[in-house]
mmCIF file of C-alpha atoms in Angstrom:
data_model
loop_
_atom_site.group_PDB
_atom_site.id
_atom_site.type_symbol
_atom_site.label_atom_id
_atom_site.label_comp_id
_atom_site.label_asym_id
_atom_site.label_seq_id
_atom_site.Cartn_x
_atom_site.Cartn_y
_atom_site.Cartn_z
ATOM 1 C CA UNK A 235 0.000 0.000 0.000
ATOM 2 C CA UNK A 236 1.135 3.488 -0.961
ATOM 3 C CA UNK A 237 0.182 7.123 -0.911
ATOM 4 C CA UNK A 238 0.175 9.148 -4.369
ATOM 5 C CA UNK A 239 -0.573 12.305 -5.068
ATOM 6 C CA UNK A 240 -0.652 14.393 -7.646
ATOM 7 C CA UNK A 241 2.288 16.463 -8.407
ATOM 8 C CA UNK A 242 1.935 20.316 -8.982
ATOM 9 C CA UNK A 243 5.104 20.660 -11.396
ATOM 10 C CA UNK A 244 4.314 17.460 -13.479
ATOM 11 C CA UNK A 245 0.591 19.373 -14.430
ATOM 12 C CA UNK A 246 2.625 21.954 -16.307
ATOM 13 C CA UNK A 247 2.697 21.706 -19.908
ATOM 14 C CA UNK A 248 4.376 23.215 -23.089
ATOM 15 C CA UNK A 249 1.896 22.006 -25.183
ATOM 16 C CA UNK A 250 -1.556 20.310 -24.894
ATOM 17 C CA UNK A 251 -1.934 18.253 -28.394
ATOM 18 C CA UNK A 252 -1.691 15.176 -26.454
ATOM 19 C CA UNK A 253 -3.126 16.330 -23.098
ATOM 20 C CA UNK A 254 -6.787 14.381 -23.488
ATOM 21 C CA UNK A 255 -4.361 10.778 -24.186
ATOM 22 C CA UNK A 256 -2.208 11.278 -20.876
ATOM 23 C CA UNK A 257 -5.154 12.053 -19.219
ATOM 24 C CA UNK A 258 -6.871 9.073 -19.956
ATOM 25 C CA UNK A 259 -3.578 7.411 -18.514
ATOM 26 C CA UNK A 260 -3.876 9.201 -15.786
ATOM 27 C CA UNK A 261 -7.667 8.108 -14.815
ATOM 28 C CA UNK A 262 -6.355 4.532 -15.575
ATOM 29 C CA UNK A 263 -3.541 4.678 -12.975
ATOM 30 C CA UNK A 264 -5.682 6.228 -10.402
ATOM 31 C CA UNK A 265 -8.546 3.426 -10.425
ATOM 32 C CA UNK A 266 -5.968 0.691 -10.741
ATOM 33 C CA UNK A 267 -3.794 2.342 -7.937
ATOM 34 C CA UNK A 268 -7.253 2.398 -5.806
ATOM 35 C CA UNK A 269 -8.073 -1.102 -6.599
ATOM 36 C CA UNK A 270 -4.506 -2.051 -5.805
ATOM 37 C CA UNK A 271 -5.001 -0.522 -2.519
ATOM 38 C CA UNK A 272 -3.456 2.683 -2.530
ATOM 39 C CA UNK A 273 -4.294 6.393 -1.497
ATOM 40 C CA UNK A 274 -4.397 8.297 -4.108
ATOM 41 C CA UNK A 275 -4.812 12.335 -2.955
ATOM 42 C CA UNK A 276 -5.190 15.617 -4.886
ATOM 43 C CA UNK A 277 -3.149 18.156 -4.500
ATOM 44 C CA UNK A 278 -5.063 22.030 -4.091
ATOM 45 C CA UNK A 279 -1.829 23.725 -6.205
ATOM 46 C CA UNK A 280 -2.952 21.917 -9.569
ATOM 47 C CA UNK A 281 -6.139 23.657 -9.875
ATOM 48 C CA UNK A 282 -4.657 26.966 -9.770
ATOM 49 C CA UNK A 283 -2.299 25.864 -12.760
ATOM 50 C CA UNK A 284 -2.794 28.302 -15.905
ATOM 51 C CA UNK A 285 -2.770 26.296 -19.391
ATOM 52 C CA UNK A 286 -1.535 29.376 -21.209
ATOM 53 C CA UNK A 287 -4.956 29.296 -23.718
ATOM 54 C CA UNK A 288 -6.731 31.657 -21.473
ATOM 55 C CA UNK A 289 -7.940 29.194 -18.312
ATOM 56 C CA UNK A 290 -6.583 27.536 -15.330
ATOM 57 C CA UNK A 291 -7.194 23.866 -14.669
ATOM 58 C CA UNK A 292 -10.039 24.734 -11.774
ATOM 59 C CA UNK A 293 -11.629 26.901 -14.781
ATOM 60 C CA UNK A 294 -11.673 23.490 -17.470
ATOM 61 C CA UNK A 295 -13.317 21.796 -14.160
ATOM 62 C CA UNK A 296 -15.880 24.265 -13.371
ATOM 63 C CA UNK A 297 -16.949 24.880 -16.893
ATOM 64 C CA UNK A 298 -19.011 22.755 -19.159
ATOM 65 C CA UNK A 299 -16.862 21.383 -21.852
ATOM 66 C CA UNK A 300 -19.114 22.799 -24.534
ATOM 67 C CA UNK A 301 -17.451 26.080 -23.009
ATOM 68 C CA UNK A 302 -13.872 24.645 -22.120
ATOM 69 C CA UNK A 303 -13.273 22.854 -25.285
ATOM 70 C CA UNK A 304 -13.745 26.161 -27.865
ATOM 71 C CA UNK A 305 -10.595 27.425 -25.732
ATOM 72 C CA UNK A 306 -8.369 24.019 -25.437
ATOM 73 C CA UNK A 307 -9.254 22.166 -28.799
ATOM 74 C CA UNK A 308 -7.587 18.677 -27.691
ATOM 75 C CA UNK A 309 -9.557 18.063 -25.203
ATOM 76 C CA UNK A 310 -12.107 15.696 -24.662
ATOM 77 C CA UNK A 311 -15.100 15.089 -22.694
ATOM 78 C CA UNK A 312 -13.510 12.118 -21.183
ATOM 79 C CA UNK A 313 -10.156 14.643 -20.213
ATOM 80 C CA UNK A 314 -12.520 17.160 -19.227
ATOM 81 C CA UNK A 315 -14.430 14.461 -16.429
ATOM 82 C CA UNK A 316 -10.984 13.366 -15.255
ATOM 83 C CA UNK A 317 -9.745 16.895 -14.236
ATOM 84 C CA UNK A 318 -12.753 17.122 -12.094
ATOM 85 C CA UNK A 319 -12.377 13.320 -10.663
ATOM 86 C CA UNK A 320 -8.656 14.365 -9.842
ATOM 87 C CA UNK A 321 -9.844 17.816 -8.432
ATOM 88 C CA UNK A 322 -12.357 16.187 -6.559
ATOM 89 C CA UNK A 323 -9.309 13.917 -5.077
ATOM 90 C CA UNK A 324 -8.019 17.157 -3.299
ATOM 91 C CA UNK A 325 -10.576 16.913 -0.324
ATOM 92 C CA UNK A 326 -9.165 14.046 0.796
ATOM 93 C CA UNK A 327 -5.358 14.964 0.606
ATOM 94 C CA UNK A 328 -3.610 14.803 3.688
ATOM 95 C CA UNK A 329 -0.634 16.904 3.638
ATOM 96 C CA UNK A 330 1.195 19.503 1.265
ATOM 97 C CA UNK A 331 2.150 17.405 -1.588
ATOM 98 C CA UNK A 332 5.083 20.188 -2.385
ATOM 99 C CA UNK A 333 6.681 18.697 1.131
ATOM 100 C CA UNK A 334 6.884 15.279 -1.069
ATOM 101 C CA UNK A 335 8.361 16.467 -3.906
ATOM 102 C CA UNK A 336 11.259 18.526 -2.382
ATOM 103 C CA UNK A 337 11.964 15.706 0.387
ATOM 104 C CA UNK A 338 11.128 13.038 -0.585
ATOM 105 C CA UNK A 339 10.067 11.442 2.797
ATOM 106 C CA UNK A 340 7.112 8.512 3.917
ATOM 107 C CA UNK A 341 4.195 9.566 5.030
ATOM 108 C CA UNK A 342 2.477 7.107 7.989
ATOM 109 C CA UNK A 343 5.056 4.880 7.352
ATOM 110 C CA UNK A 344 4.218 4.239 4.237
ATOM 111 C CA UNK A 345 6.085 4.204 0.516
ATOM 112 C CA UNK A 346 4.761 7.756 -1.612
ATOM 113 C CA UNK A 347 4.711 8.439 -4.962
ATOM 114 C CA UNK A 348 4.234 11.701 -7.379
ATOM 115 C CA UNK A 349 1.240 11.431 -10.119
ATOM 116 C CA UNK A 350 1.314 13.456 -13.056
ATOM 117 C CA UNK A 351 1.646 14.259 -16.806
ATOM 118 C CA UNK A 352 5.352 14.965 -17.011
ATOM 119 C CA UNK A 353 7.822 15.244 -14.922
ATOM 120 C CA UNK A 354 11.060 17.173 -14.877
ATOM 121 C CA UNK A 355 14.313 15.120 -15.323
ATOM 122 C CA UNK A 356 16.084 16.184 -12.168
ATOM 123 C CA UNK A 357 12.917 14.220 -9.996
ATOM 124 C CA UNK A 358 13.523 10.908 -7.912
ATOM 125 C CA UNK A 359 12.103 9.052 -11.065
ATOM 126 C CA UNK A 360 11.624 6.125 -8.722
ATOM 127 C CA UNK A 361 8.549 8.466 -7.293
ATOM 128 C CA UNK A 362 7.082 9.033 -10.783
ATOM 129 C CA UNK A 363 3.886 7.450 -12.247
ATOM 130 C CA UNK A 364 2.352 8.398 -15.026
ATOM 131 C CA UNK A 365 0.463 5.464 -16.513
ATOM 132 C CA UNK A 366 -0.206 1.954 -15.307
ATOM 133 C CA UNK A 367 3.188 0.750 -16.225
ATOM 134 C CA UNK A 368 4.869 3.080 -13.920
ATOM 135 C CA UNK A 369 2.737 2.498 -11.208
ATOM 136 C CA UNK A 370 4.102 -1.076 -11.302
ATOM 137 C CA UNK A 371 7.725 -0.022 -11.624
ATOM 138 C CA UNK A 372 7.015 2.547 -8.660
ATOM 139 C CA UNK A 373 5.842 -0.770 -6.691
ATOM 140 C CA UNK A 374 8.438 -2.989 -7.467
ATOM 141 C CA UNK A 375 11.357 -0.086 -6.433
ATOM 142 C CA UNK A 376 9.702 -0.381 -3.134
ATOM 143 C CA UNK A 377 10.724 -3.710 -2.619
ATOM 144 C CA UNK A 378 14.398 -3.284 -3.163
ATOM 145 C CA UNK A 379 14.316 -0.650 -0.611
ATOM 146 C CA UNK A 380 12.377 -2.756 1.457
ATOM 147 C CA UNK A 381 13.141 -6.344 0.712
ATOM 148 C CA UNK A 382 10.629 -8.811 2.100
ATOM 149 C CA UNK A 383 12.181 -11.648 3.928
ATOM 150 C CA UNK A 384 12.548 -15.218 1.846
ATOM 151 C CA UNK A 385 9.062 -17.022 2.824
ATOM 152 C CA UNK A 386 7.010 -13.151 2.073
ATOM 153 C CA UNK A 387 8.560 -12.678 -1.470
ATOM 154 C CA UNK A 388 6.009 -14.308 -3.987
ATOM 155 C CA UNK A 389 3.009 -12.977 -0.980
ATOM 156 C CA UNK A 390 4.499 -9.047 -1.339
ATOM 157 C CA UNK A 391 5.490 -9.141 -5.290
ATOM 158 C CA UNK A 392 2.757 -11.025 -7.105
ATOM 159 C CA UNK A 393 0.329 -8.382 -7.675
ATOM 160 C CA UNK A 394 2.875 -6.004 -9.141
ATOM 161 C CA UNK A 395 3.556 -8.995 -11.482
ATOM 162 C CA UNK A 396 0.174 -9.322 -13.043
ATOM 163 C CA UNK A 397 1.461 -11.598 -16.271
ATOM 164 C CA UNK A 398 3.846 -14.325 -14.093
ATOM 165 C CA UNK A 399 3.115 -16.893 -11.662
ATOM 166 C CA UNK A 400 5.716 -18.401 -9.126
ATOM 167 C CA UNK A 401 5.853 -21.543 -7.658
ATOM 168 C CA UNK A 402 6.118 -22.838 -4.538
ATOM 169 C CA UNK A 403 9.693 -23.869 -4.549
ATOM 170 C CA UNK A 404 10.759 -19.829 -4.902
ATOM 171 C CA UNK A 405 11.554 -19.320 -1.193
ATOM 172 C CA UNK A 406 14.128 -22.327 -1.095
ATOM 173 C CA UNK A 407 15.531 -21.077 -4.124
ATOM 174 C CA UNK A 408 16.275 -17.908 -2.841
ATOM 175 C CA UNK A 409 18.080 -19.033 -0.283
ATOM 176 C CA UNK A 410 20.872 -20.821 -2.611
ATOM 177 C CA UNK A 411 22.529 -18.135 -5.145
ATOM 178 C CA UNK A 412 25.841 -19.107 -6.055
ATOM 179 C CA UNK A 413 28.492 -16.139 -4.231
ATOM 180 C CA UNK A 414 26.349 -13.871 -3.048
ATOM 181 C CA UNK A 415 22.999 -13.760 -1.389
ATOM 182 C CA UNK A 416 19.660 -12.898 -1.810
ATOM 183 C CA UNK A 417 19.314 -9.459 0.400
ATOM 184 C CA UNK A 418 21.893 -8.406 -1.526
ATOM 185 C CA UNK A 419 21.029 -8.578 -4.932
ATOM 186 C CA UNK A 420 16.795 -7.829 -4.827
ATOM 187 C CA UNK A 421 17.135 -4.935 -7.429
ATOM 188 C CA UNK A 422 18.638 -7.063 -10.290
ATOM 189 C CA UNK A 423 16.021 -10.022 -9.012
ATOM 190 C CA UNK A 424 13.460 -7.430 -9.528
ATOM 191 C CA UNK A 425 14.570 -6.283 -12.784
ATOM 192 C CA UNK A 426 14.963 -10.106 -14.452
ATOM 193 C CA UNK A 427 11.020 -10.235 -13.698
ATOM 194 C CA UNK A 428 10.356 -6.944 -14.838
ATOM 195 C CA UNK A 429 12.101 -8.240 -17.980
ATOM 196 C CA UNK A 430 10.170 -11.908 -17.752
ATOM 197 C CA UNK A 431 6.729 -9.315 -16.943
ATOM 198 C CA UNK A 432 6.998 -6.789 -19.401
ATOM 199 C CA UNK A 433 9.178 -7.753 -22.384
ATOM 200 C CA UNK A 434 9.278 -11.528 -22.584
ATOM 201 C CA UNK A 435 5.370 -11.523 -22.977
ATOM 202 C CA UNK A 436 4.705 -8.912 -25.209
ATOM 203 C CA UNK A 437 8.011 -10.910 -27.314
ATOM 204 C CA UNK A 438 6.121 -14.173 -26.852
ATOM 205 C CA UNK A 439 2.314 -12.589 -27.966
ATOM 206 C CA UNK A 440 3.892 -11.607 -31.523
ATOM 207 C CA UNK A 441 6.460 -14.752 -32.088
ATOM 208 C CA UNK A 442 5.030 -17.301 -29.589
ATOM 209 C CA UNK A 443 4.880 -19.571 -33.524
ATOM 210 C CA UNK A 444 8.740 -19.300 -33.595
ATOM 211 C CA UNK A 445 8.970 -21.020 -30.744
ATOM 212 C CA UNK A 446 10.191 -19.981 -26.823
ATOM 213 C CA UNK A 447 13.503 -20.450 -27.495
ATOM 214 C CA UNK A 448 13.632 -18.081 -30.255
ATOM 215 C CA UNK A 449 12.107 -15.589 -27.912
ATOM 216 C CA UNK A 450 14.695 -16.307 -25.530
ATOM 217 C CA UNK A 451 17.130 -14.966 -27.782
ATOM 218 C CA UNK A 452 14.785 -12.123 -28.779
ATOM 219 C CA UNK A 453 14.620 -10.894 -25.213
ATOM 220 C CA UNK A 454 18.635 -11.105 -24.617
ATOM 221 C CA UNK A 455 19.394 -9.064 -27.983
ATOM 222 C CA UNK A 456 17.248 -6.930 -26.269
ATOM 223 C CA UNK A 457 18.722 -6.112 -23.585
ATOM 224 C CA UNK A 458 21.905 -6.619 -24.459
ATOM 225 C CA UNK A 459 22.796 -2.808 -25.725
ATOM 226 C CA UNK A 460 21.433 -1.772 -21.982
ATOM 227 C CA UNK A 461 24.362 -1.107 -19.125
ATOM 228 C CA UNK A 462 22.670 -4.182 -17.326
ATOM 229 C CA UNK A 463 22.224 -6.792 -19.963
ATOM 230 C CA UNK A 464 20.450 -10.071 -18.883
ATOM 231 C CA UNK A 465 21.003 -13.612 -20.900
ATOM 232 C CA UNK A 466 18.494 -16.210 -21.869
ATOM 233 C CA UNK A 467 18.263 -19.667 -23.180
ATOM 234 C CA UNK A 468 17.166 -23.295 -22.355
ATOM 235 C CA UNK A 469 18.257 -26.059 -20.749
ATOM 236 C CA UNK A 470 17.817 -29.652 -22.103
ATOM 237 C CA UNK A 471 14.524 -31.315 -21.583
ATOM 238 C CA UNK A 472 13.972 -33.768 -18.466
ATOM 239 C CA UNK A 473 16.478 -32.516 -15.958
ATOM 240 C CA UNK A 474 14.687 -33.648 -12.661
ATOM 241 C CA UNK A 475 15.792 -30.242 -10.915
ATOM 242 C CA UNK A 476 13.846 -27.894 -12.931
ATOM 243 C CA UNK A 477 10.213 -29.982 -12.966
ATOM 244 C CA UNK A 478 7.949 -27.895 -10.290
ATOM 245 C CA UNK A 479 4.527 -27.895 -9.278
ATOM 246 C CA UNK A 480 2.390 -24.774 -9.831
ATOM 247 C CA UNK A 481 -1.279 -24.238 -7.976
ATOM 248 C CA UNK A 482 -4.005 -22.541 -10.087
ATOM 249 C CA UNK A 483 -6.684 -20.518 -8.939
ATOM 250 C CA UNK A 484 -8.856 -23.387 -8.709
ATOM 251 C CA UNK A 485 -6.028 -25.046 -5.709
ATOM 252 C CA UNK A 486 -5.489 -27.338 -8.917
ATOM 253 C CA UNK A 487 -1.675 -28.556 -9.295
ATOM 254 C CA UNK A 488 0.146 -29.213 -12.452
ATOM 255 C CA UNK A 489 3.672 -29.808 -13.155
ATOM 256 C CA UNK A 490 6.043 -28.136 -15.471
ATOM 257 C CA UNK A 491 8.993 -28.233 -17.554
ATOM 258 C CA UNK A 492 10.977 -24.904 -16.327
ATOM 259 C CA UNK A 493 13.908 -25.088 -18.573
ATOM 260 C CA UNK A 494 14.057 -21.661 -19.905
ATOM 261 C CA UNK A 495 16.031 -19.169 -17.811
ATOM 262 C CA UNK A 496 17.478 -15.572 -17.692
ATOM 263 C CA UNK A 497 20.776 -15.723 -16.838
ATOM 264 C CA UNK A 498 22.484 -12.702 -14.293
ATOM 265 C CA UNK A 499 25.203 -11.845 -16.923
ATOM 266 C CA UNK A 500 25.233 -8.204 -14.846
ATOM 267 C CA UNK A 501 24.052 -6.893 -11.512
ATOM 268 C CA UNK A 502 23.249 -2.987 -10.681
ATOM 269 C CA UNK A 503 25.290 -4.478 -6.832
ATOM 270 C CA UNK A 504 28.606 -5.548 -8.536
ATOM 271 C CA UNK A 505 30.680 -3.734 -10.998
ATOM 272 C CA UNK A 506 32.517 -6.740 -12.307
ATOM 273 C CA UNK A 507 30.508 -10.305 -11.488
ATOM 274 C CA UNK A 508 32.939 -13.201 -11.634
ATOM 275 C CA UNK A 509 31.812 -16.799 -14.008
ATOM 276 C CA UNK A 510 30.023 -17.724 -10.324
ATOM 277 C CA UNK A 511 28.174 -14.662 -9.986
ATOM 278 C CA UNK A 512 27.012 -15.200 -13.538
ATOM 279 C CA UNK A 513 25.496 -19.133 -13.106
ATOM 280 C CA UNK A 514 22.419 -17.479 -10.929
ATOM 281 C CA UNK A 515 19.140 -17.626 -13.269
ATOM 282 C CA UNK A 516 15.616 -17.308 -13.089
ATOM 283 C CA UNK A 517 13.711 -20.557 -14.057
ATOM 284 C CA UNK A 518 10.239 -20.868 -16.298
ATOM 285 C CA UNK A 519 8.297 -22.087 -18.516
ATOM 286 C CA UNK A 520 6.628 -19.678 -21.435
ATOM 287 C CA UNK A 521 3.149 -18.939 -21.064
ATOM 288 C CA UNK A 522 0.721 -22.412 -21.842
ATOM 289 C CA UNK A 523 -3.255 -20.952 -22.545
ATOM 290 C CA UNK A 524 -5.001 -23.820 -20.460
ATOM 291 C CA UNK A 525 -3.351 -22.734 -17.130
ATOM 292 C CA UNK A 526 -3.140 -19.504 -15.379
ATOM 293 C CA UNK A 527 -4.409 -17.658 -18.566
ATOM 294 C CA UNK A 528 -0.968 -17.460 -19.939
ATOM 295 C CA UNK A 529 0.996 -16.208 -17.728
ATOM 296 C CA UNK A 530 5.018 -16.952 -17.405
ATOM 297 C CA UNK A 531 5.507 -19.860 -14.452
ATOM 298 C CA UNK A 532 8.396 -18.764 -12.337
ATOM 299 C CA UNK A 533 9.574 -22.176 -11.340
ATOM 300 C CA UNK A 534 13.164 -20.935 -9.558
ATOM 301 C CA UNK A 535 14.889 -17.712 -8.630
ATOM 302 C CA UNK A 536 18.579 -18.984 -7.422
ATOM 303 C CA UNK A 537 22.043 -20.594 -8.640
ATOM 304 C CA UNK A 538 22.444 -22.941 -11.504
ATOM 305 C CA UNK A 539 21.174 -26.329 -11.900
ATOM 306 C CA UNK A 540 23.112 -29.349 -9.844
ATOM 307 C CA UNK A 541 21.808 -32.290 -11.202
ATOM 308 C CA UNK A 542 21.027 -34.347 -14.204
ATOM 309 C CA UNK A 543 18.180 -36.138 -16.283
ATOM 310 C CA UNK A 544 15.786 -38.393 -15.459
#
């Protein structure tokens, strides 16, 4: 659970050609925060924001859109009922939201972001959301600050996975990396299922006819132009190590092959991983339609493989 609120500076635009499309990002994020279980406040300072075409944002809430739209041409009735929903948010904020942009502190105890349009490049981007996809990322930066303990991971992370599902072997996993150990090492965890979440799916939705292994090495060329480049591949078939058991929603349990992996050929901890550092993976199997509605089964997060076939 978090506190957002909307960000005064990241309301201030150069140009409004697109302003009715972020919008609509913006009234996505908010209900999906909510549902998520987050506060989401207002913040007064945005109302009081001038567009530069003649009216502040209070005026485009206060006005009928006939009225508002003959003076900012982009906009449209859907951008004209979020303004008000996110004006209407402001009765319930409950503290300065400037105080959380210039210190970036917790409020209750608990982890805040920034919601806006844009935001300048000198902000804590960890604090930013924008859309639904940085909401996620916003989530999921939490828990390298605050890393859940081995038995809470899958419990804390899941819902900021939406497209994977882990087994129940991921604790013990966790505990057995190869040189270094898990506490130490939760941001490039975190950004190997980010990868698995976000990329590897929408790689698999287009080419899933090519085959996982192709997508494998789809998702590594990838990433491998980035400062923290990740590997992937498959092992052979039938190695007794990577078979695990997966629950559906339904408490029923099926088995699977998880012999694709991500390999840690970086880490944003170490400057220079040795050949050891570099065995630790991430172990799945590639989205099947009759279970879990396609998501990516997380079968392992820990070192390399020990033992053989069946």
């Amino acid at each position: 659970m978090a506190n957002i609120l909307l960000s005064h500076s990241a309301f201030i635009l150069n140009s409004f050609e697109n302003i009715s499309e972020l919008l609509s990002e913006i009234n996505i994020t908010v209900d999906i925060a909510r549902k998520g279980g987050d506060h989401v406040f207002g913040n007064y300072h945005v109302g009081e924001i001038n567009t530069n075409l003649g009216v502040t944002i209070l005026d485009c809430a206060c006005k009928p859109f006939n009225e508002v739209s003959q003076t900012i041409p982009h906009l449209t009735n859907d951008a004209h009922k979020t303004i008000i929903k996110l004006l209407w948010m402001t009765s319930e904020t409950p503290m300065n939201s400037y105080t959380l942009e210039d210190l970036n502190i917790e409020f209750n105890g608990q982890h805040n972001g920034l919601l806006g349009l844009s935001f300048n490049p000198s902000m804590n981007s960890d604090l930013e959301i924008t859309n639904e996809k940085t909401w996620f990322n916003f989530h999921r930066q939490y828990f390298v600050e605050h890393t859940p303990s081995r038995q809470d991971f899958v419990e804390s992370v899941k819902d900021y996975f939406p497209n994977l599902h882990f087994s129940s072997s991921i604790a013990s996993g966790l505990a057995n990396f190869q040189g270094i150990t898990y506490p130490e090492i939760v941001k490039t965890i975190i950004y190997h299922l980010t990868a698995l979440n976000d990329d590897f799916i929408e790689l698999f939705e287009v080419h899933h006819s090519e085959g996982a292994d192709s997508v494998c090495d789809m998702l590594e060329a990838k990433f491998s132009s980035l400062d923290n480049s990740l590997g992937a591949s498959r092992d052979a078939n039938g190695i007794v190590e990577l078979l695990f058991k997966f629950t559906d929603d339904a408490r029923i349990v099926r088995e699977f092959d998880c012999n694709l992996h991500t390999k840690f050929e970086s880490y944003f901890e170490l400057l220079n991983p040795n050949h050891t550092l570099k065995s630790n993976r991430i172990y799945f199997h590639q989205p099947t339609n009759d279970f879990m509605k396609g998501k990516v089964l997380i079968g392992k997060i820990g070192r390399h493989r020990e033992t053989g076939f069946h």
